[in-house]
Amino acid sequence: QKEVEQNSGPLSVPEGAIASLNCTYSDRGSQSFFWYRQYSGKSPELIMSIYSNGDKEDGRFTAQLNKASQYVSLLIRDSQPSDSATYLCAAESTGTASKLTFGTGTRLQVTL
Amino acid sequence: DVKVTQSSRYLVKRTGEKVFLECVQDMDHENMFWYRQDPGLGLRLIYFSYDVKMKEKGDIPEGYSVSREKKERFSLILESASTNQTSMYLCASSPPSFRATTYTDTQYFGPGTRLTVL
């Protein structure tokens, strides 16, 4: 069973700090990775996708991918209370194009 | 903007009833997916479809079936609802893999249907 692992949290950071969310995956053949944000009672919404080793920045968000270590992370700079949500990491399931395996999510709390 | 809609936000059904959950996307996506989400278990794939009239079992297909008669519409059917099917059901769609390799494109989610089976 291909797996995506995340610490469930909650991860608590003060407003303005950097939040660091981590994810490991077991399918060495995965090429595509995604971070979704999910507010309580709502559906997941895409924050970022990453396909190549290294960093990818989009505004306050930076995704980092290390395929050798099978590790994906998401950094949120200048964290805001509105960033408080559950963050889901997803990895492509090789052998079945377009299918994703999701982690169970990390709950982030940004405190005032 | 991609739009995925689901027929109901909240649904309450009785044990043994046949339940239909409908999902419609307006982006001409080939791929559509049905997930259920439960606390501590995350998103689990029930069924997915690559094209009209095509369907593939996901990780937890037991007790469910699907129908895809038109490209934009993907229905999830609970043949005989049971209490352990009480859950949040999420539909998603995506375009096909956009590169020659196995790169996978983003999945876009609908608002979800919270189903309670009594």
mmCIF file of C-alpha atoms in Angstrom:
data_model
loop_
_atom_site.group_PDB
_atom_site.id
_atom_site.type_symbol
_atom_site.label_atom_id
_atom_site.label_comp_id
_atom_site.label_asym_id
_atom_site.label_seq_id
_atom_site.Cartn_x
_atom_site.Cartn_y
_atom_site.Cartn_z
ATOM 1 C CA GLN A 1 0.000 0.000 0.000
ATOM 2 C CA LYS A 2 1.522 3.292 -1.124
ATOM 3 C CA GLU A 3 1.485 5.791 1.720
ATOM 4 C CA VAL A 4 1.811 9.480 2.408
ATOM 5 C CA GLU A 5 2.637 10.345 6.010
ATOM 6 C CA GLN A 6 2.043 13.600 7.822
ATOM 7 C CA ASN A 7 2.186 14.613 11.461
ATOM 8 C CA SER A 8 -1.427 15.274 12.472
ATOM 9 C CA GLY A 9 -0.526 18.196 14.727
ATOM 10 C CA PRO A 10 -1.809 20.578 15.796
ATOM 11 C CA LEU A 11 1.153 22.683 14.799
ATOM 12 C CA SER A 12 0.875 25.973 16.632
ATOM 13 C CA VAL A 13 2.789 29.043 15.421
ATOM 14 C CA PRO A 14 2.452 32.713 16.380
ATOM 15 C CA GLU A 15 1.207 35.233 13.859
ATOM 16 C CA GLY A 16 4.018 36.441 11.629
ATOM 17 C CA ALA A 17 6.190 33.343 12.121
ATOM 18 C CA ILE A 18 7.142 30.707 9.575
ATOM 19 C CA ALA A 19 5.087 27.516 9.621
ATOM 20 C CA SER A 20 6.837 24.386 8.373
ATOM 21 C CA LEU A 21 4.720 21.417 7.311
ATOM 22 C CA ASN A 22 6.303 18.118 6.372
ATOM 23 C CA CYS A 23 5.315 15.031 4.439
ATOM 24 C CA THR A 24 7.010 11.770 3.456
ATOM 25 C CA TYR A 25 5.887 9.349 0.779
ATOM 26 C CA SER A 26 6.628 5.708 0.125
ATOM 27 C CA ASP A 27 6.152 5.435 -3.651
ATOM 28 C CA ARG A 28 9.642 6.079 -5.034
ATOM 29 C CA GLY A 29 8.218 6.452 -8.539
ATOM 30 C CA SER A 30 5.966 9.407 -7.678
ATOM 31 C CA GLN A 31 6.679 12.462 -9.822
ATOM 32 C CA SER A 32 3.867 14.858 -8.899
ATOM 33 C CA PHE A 33 3.132 16.335 -5.482
ATOM 34 C CA PHE A 34 0.466 18.676 -4.205
ATOM 35 C CA TRP A 35 -0.385 20.678 -1.123
ATOM 36 C CA TYR A 36 -4.041 21.357 -0.388
ATOM 37 C CA ARG A 37 -5.543 23.521 2.336
ATOM 38 C CA GLN A 38 -8.808 22.469 3.950
ATOM 39 C CA TYR A 39 -10.787 24.673 6.299
ATOM 40 C CA SER A 40 -13.077 22.950 8.765
ATOM 41 C CA GLY A 41 -16.260 21.779 7.032
ATOM 42 C CA LYS A 42 -14.986 22.769 3.595
ATOM 43 C CA SER A 43 -13.420 20.886 0.706
ATOM 44 C CA PRO A 44 -9.686 20.853 -0.095
ATOM 45 C CA GLU A 45 -8.338 23.659 -2.241
ATOM 46 C CA LEU A 46 -5.022 23.554 -4.060
ATOM 47 C CA ILE A 47 -2.188 25.678 -2.722
ATOM 48 C CA MET A 48 0.752 24.404 -4.748
ATOM 49 C CA SER A 49 1.977 21.659 -6.986
ATOM 50 C CA ILE A 50 5.633 20.639 -7.340
ATOM 51 C CA TYR A 51 7.240 18.240 -9.777
ATOM 52 C CA SER A 52 11.000 18.883 -9.619
ATOM 53 C CA ASN A 53 13.544 18.673 -6.827
ATOM 54 C CA GLY A 54 14.181 21.957 -5.075
ATOM 55 C CA ASP A 55 12.027 24.890 -4.060
ATOM 56 C CA LYS A 56 8.981 26.435 -5.662
ATOM 57 C CA GLU A 57 7.718 29.753 -4.359
ATOM 58 C CA ASP A 58 4.285 31.331 -4.711
ATOM 59 C CA GLY A 59 3.686 34.404 -2.579
ATOM 60 C CA ARG A 60 4.028 33.473 1.087
ATOM 61 C CA PHE A 61 4.159 29.760 0.264
ATOM 62 C CA THR A 62 7.225 27.703 -0.630
ATOM 63 C CA ALA A 63 7.061 24.023 -1.493
ATOM 64 C CA GLN A 64 10.214 21.942 -1.229
ATOM 65 C CA LEU A 65 10.788 18.549 -2.816
ATOM 66 C CA ASN A 66 13.593 16.063 -2.176
ATOM 67 C CA LYS A 67 12.968 12.905 -4.186
ATOM 68 C CA ALA A 68 16.085 11.143 -2.873
ATOM 69 C CA SER A 69 14.735 11.442 0.680
ATOM 70 C CA GLN A 70 11.086 11.065 -0.457
ATOM 71 C CA TYR A 71 10.225 14.226 1.392
ATOM 72 C CA VAL A 72 7.971 17.172 0.596
ATOM 73 C CA SER A 73 7.492 20.253 2.725
ATOM 74 C CA LEU A 74 5.476 23.441 2.716
ATOM 75 C CA LEU A 75 6.682 26.661 4.302
ATOM 76 C CA ILE A 76 4.271 29.455 5.073
ATOM 77 C CA ARG A 77 5.970 32.775 5.736
ATOM 78 C CA ASP A 78 4.372 35.568 7.749
ATOM 79 C CA SER A 79 1.676 33.193 9.002
ATOM 80 C CA GLN A 80 -1.768 34.734 9.428
ATOM 81 C CA PRO A 81 -4.736 33.566 11.514
ATOM 82 C CA SER A 82 -6.512 32.900 8.201
ATOM 83 C CA ASP A 83 -3.879 30.232 7.489
ATOM 84 C CA SER A 84 -5.302 28.145 10.340
ATOM 85 C CA ALA A 85 -6.540 25.018 8.569
ATOM 86 C CA THR A 86 -5.616 21.425 7.839
ATOM 87 C CA TYR A 87 -2.967 20.989 5.166
ATOM 88 C CA LEU A 88 -3.092 17.854 3.039
ATOM 89 C CA CYS A 89 -0.091 16.503 1.189
ATOM 90 C CA ALA A 90 -0.758 14.350 -1.889
ATOM 91 C CA ALA A 91 1.511 12.280 -4.113
ATOM 92 C CA GLU A 92 0.818 10.767 -7.476
ATOM 93 C CA SER A 93 0.286 6.996 -7.447
ATOM 94 C CA THR A 94 2.564 5.514 -10.088
ATOM 95 C CA GLY A 95 1.072 2.921 -12.372
ATOM 96 C CA THR A 96 -2.296 4.633 -12.309
ATOM 97 C CA ALA A 97 -2.069 7.951 -14.083
ATOM 98 C CA SER A 98 -3.966 10.808 -12.476
ATOM 99 C CA LYS A 99 -4.575 9.027 -9.185
ATOM 100 C CA LEU A 100 -3.369 10.690 -5.977
ATOM 101 C CA THR A 101 -2.667 9.312 -2.525
ATOM 102 C CA PHE A 102 -3.409 11.778 0.270
ATOM 103 C CA GLY A 103 -1.916 12.088 3.709
ATOM 104 C CA THR A 104 -4.254 12.499 6.661
ATOM 105 C CA GLY A 105 -3.268 16.141 7.029
ATOM 106 C CA THR A 106 -1.566 18.438 9.518
ATOM 107 C CA ARG A 107 -3.696 20.872 11.466
ATOM 108 C CA LEU A 108 -2.102 24.318 11.669
ATOM 109 C CA GLN A 109 -3.099 26.874 14.283
ATOM 110 C CA VAL A 110 -1.816 30.419 13.932
ATOM 111 C CA THR A 111 -2.139 32.232 17.235
ATOM 112 C CA LEU A 112 -2.464 35.987 17.807
ATOM 113 C CA ASP B 1 -12.142 28.931 -12.902
ATOM 114 C CA VAL B 2 -12.794 25.252 -12.481
ATOM 115 C CA LYS B 3 -16.207 24.547 -11.065
ATOM 116 C CA VAL B 4 -17.173 21.232 -9.534
ATOM 117 C CA THR B 5 -20.642 21.055 -8.044
ATOM 118 C CA GLN B 6 -22.315 18.374 -5.957
ATOM 119 C CA SER B 7 -26.039 17.830 -5.776
ATOM 120 C CA SER B 8 -26.456 18.234 -2.000
ATOM 121 C CA ARG B 9 -24.453 19.729 0.857
ATOM 122 C CA TYR B 10 -26.254 17.711 3.506
ATOM 123 C CA LEU B 11 -28.215 14.492 3.150
ATOM 124 C CA VAL B 12 -29.942 12.281 5.706
ATOM 125 C CA LYS B 13 -31.020 8.783 4.678
ATOM 126 C CA ARG B 14 -32.306 5.620 6.324
ATOM 127 C CA THR B 15 -30.489 2.306 6.474
ATOM 128 C CA GLY B 16 -31.251 0.237 3.387
ATOM 129 C CA GLU B 17 -32.168 3.177 1.164
ATOM 130 C CA LYS B 18 -30.597 3.599 -2.262
ATOM 131 C CA VAL B 19 -28.664 6.859 -2.336
ATOM 132 C CA PHE B 20 -27.485 8.858 -5.351
ATOM 133 C CA LEU B 21 -24.787 11.499 -5.069
ATOM 134 C CA GLU B 22 -24.209 13.554 -8.188
ATOM 135 C CA CYS B 23 -21.203 15.531 -9.293
ATOM 136 C CA VAL B 24 -20.903 17.879 -12.262
ATOM 137 C CA GLN B 25 -17.808 19.646 -13.582
ATOM 138 C CA ASP B 26 -17.732 22.384 -16.193
ATOM 139 C CA MET B 27 -14.095 22.188 -17.331
ATOM 140 C CA ASP B 28 -14.331 19.318 -19.807
ATOM 141 C CA HIS B 29 -12.052 17.211 -17.591
ATOM 142 C CA GLU B 30 -11.518 13.590 -18.527
ATOM 143 C CA ASN B 31 -10.879 12.335 -14.997
ATOM 144 C CA MET B 32 -13.385 12.308 -12.168
ATOM 145 C CA PHE B 33 -13.073 10.878 -8.665
ATOM 146 C CA TRP B 34 -15.184 10.051 -5.637
ATOM 147 C CA TYR B 35 -13.620 10.127 -2.170
ATOM 148 C CA ARG B 36 -14.914 9.802 1.329
ATOM 149 C CA GLN B 37 -13.280 11.644 4.205
ATOM 150 C CA ASP B 38 -13.458 10.499 7.803
ATOM 151 C CA PRO B 39 -11.660 11.890 10.882
ATOM 152 C CA GLY B 40 -8.255 10.278 11.320
ATOM 153 C CA LEU B 41 -8.525 8.346 8.053
ATOM 154 C CA GLY B 42 -8.077 11.155 5.578
ATOM 155 C CA LEU B 43 -9.299 11.065 2.001
ATOM 156 C CA ARG B 44 -9.937 7.584 0.663
ATOM 157 C CA LEU B 45 -10.647 6.919 -2.994
ATOM 158 C CA ILE B 46 -13.853 5.025 -3.714
ATOM 159 C CA TYR B 47 -14.034 5.021 -7.529
ATOM 160 C CA PHE B 48 -12.634 7.001 -10.391
ATOM 161 C CA SER B 49 -13.279 7.361 -14.099
ATOM 162 C CA TYR B 50 -11.005 8.251 -17.011
ATOM 163 C CA ASP B 51 -13.699 8.690 -19.596
ATOM 164 C CA VAL B 52 -17.380 8.332 -20.297
ATOM 165 C CA LYS B 53 -18.658 4.883 -19.354
ATOM 166 C CA MET B 54 -15.270 3.970 -17.876
ATOM 167 C CA LYS B 55 -14.814 3.278 -14.190
ATOM 168 C CA GLU B 56 -12.065 1.929 -11.987
ATOM 169 C CA LYS B 57 -12.236 0.773 -8.393
ATOM 170 C CA GLY B 58 -10.362 2.795 -5.858
ATOM 171 C CA ASP B 59 -9.216 1.689 -2.426
ATOM 172 C CA ILE B 60 -12.639 1.199 -0.798
ATOM 173 C CA PRO B 61 -15.255 0.364 -3.476
ATOM 174 C CA GLU B 62 -17.295 -2.100 -1.413
ATOM 175 C CA GLY B 63 -20.908 -1.024 -1.017
ATOM 176 C CA TYR B 64 -20.656 1.604 -3.769
ATOM 177 C CA SER B 65 -21.118 1.800 -7.505
ATOM 178 C CA VAL B 66 -20.732 4.636 -9.997
ATOM 179 C CA SER B 67 -22.121 5.828 -13.282
ATOM 180 C CA ARG B 68 -20.641 8.111 -15.899
ATOM 181 C CA GLU B 69 -22.985 8.508 -18.849
ATOM 182 C CA LYS B 70 -21.788 11.990 -19.784
ATOM 183 C CA LYS B 71 -18.318 13.479 -19.555
ATOM 184 C CA GLU B 72 -19.316 16.217 -17.146
ATOM 185 C CA ARG B 73 -21.304 14.074 -14.714
ATOM 186 C CA PHE B 74 -20.153 11.349 -12.327
ATOM 187 C CA SER B 75 -22.610 9.733 -9.947
ATOM 188 C CA LEU B 76 -21.920 7.728 -6.810
ATOM 189 C CA ILE B 77 -24.530 5.176 -5.801
ATOM 190 C CA LEU B 78 -24.964 3.553 -2.416
ATOM 191 C CA GLU B 79 -27.046 0.500 -3.301
ATOM 192 C CA SER B 80 -28.233 -0.107 0.265
ATOM 193 C CA ALA B 81 -27.044 2.557 2.662
ATOM 194 C CA SER B 82 -25.575 1.479 5.974
ATOM 195 C CA THR B 83 -24.605 3.475 9.047
ATOM 196 C CA ASN B 84 -20.898 2.924 8.382
ATOM 197 C CA GLN B 85 -21.321 4.922 5.183
ATOM 198 C CA THR B 86 -22.026 8.056 7.183
ATOM 199 C CA SER B 87 -19.253 10.352 5.985
ATOM 200 C CA MET B 88 -18.246 13.428 3.999
ATOM 201 C CA TYR B 89 -18.228 12.570 0.283
ATOM 202 C CA LEU B 90 -16.041 14.603 -2.014
ATOM 203 C CA CYS B 91 -16.016 14.626 -5.783
ATOM 204 C CA ALA B 92 -13.003 15.829 -7.771
ATOM 205 C CA SER B 93 -12.031 16.240 -11.403
ATOM 206 C CA SER B 94 -8.764 16.691 -13.278
ATOM 207 C CA PRO B 95 -7.493 16.908 -16.819
ATOM 208 C CA PRO B 96 -5.488 13.926 -18.089
ATOM 209 C CA SER B 97 -1.747 13.686 -17.349
ATOM 210 C CA PHE B 98 -0.273 16.587 -19.218
ATOM 211 C CA ARG B 99 3.179 15.306 -20.000
ATOM 212 C CA ALA B 100 4.592 12.326 -21.822
ATOM 213 C CA THR B 101 5.727 10.886 -18.497
ATOM 214 C CA THR B 102 3.485 10.051 -15.583
ATOM 215 C CA TYR B 103 3.101 13.610 -14.361
ATOM 216 C CA THR B 104 -0.320 14.104 -12.891
ATOM 217 C CA ASP B 105 -2.351 17.256 -12.977
ATOM 218 C CA THR B 106 -4.211 18.901 -10.135
ATOM 219 C CA GLN B 107 -7.495 17.544 -8.834
ATOM 220 C CA TYR B 108 -10.203 20.114 -8.180
ATOM 221 C CA PHE B 109 -12.753 19.351 -5.504
ATOM 222 C CA GLY B 110 -16.450 20.015 -5.186
ATOM 223 C CA PRO B 111 -17.930 21.403 -1.940
ATOM 224 C CA GLY B 112 -18.702 17.957 -0.525
ATOM 225 C CA THR B 113 -21.834 16.173 0.636
ATOM 226 C CA ARG B 114 -22.161 15.305 4.287
ATOM 227 C CA LEU B 115 -24.208 12.120 4.336
ATOM 228 C CA THR B 116 -25.779 10.784 7.511
ATOM 229 C CA VAL B 117 -27.303 7.304 7.453
ATOM 230 C CA LEU B 118 -29.659 6.614 10.352
#
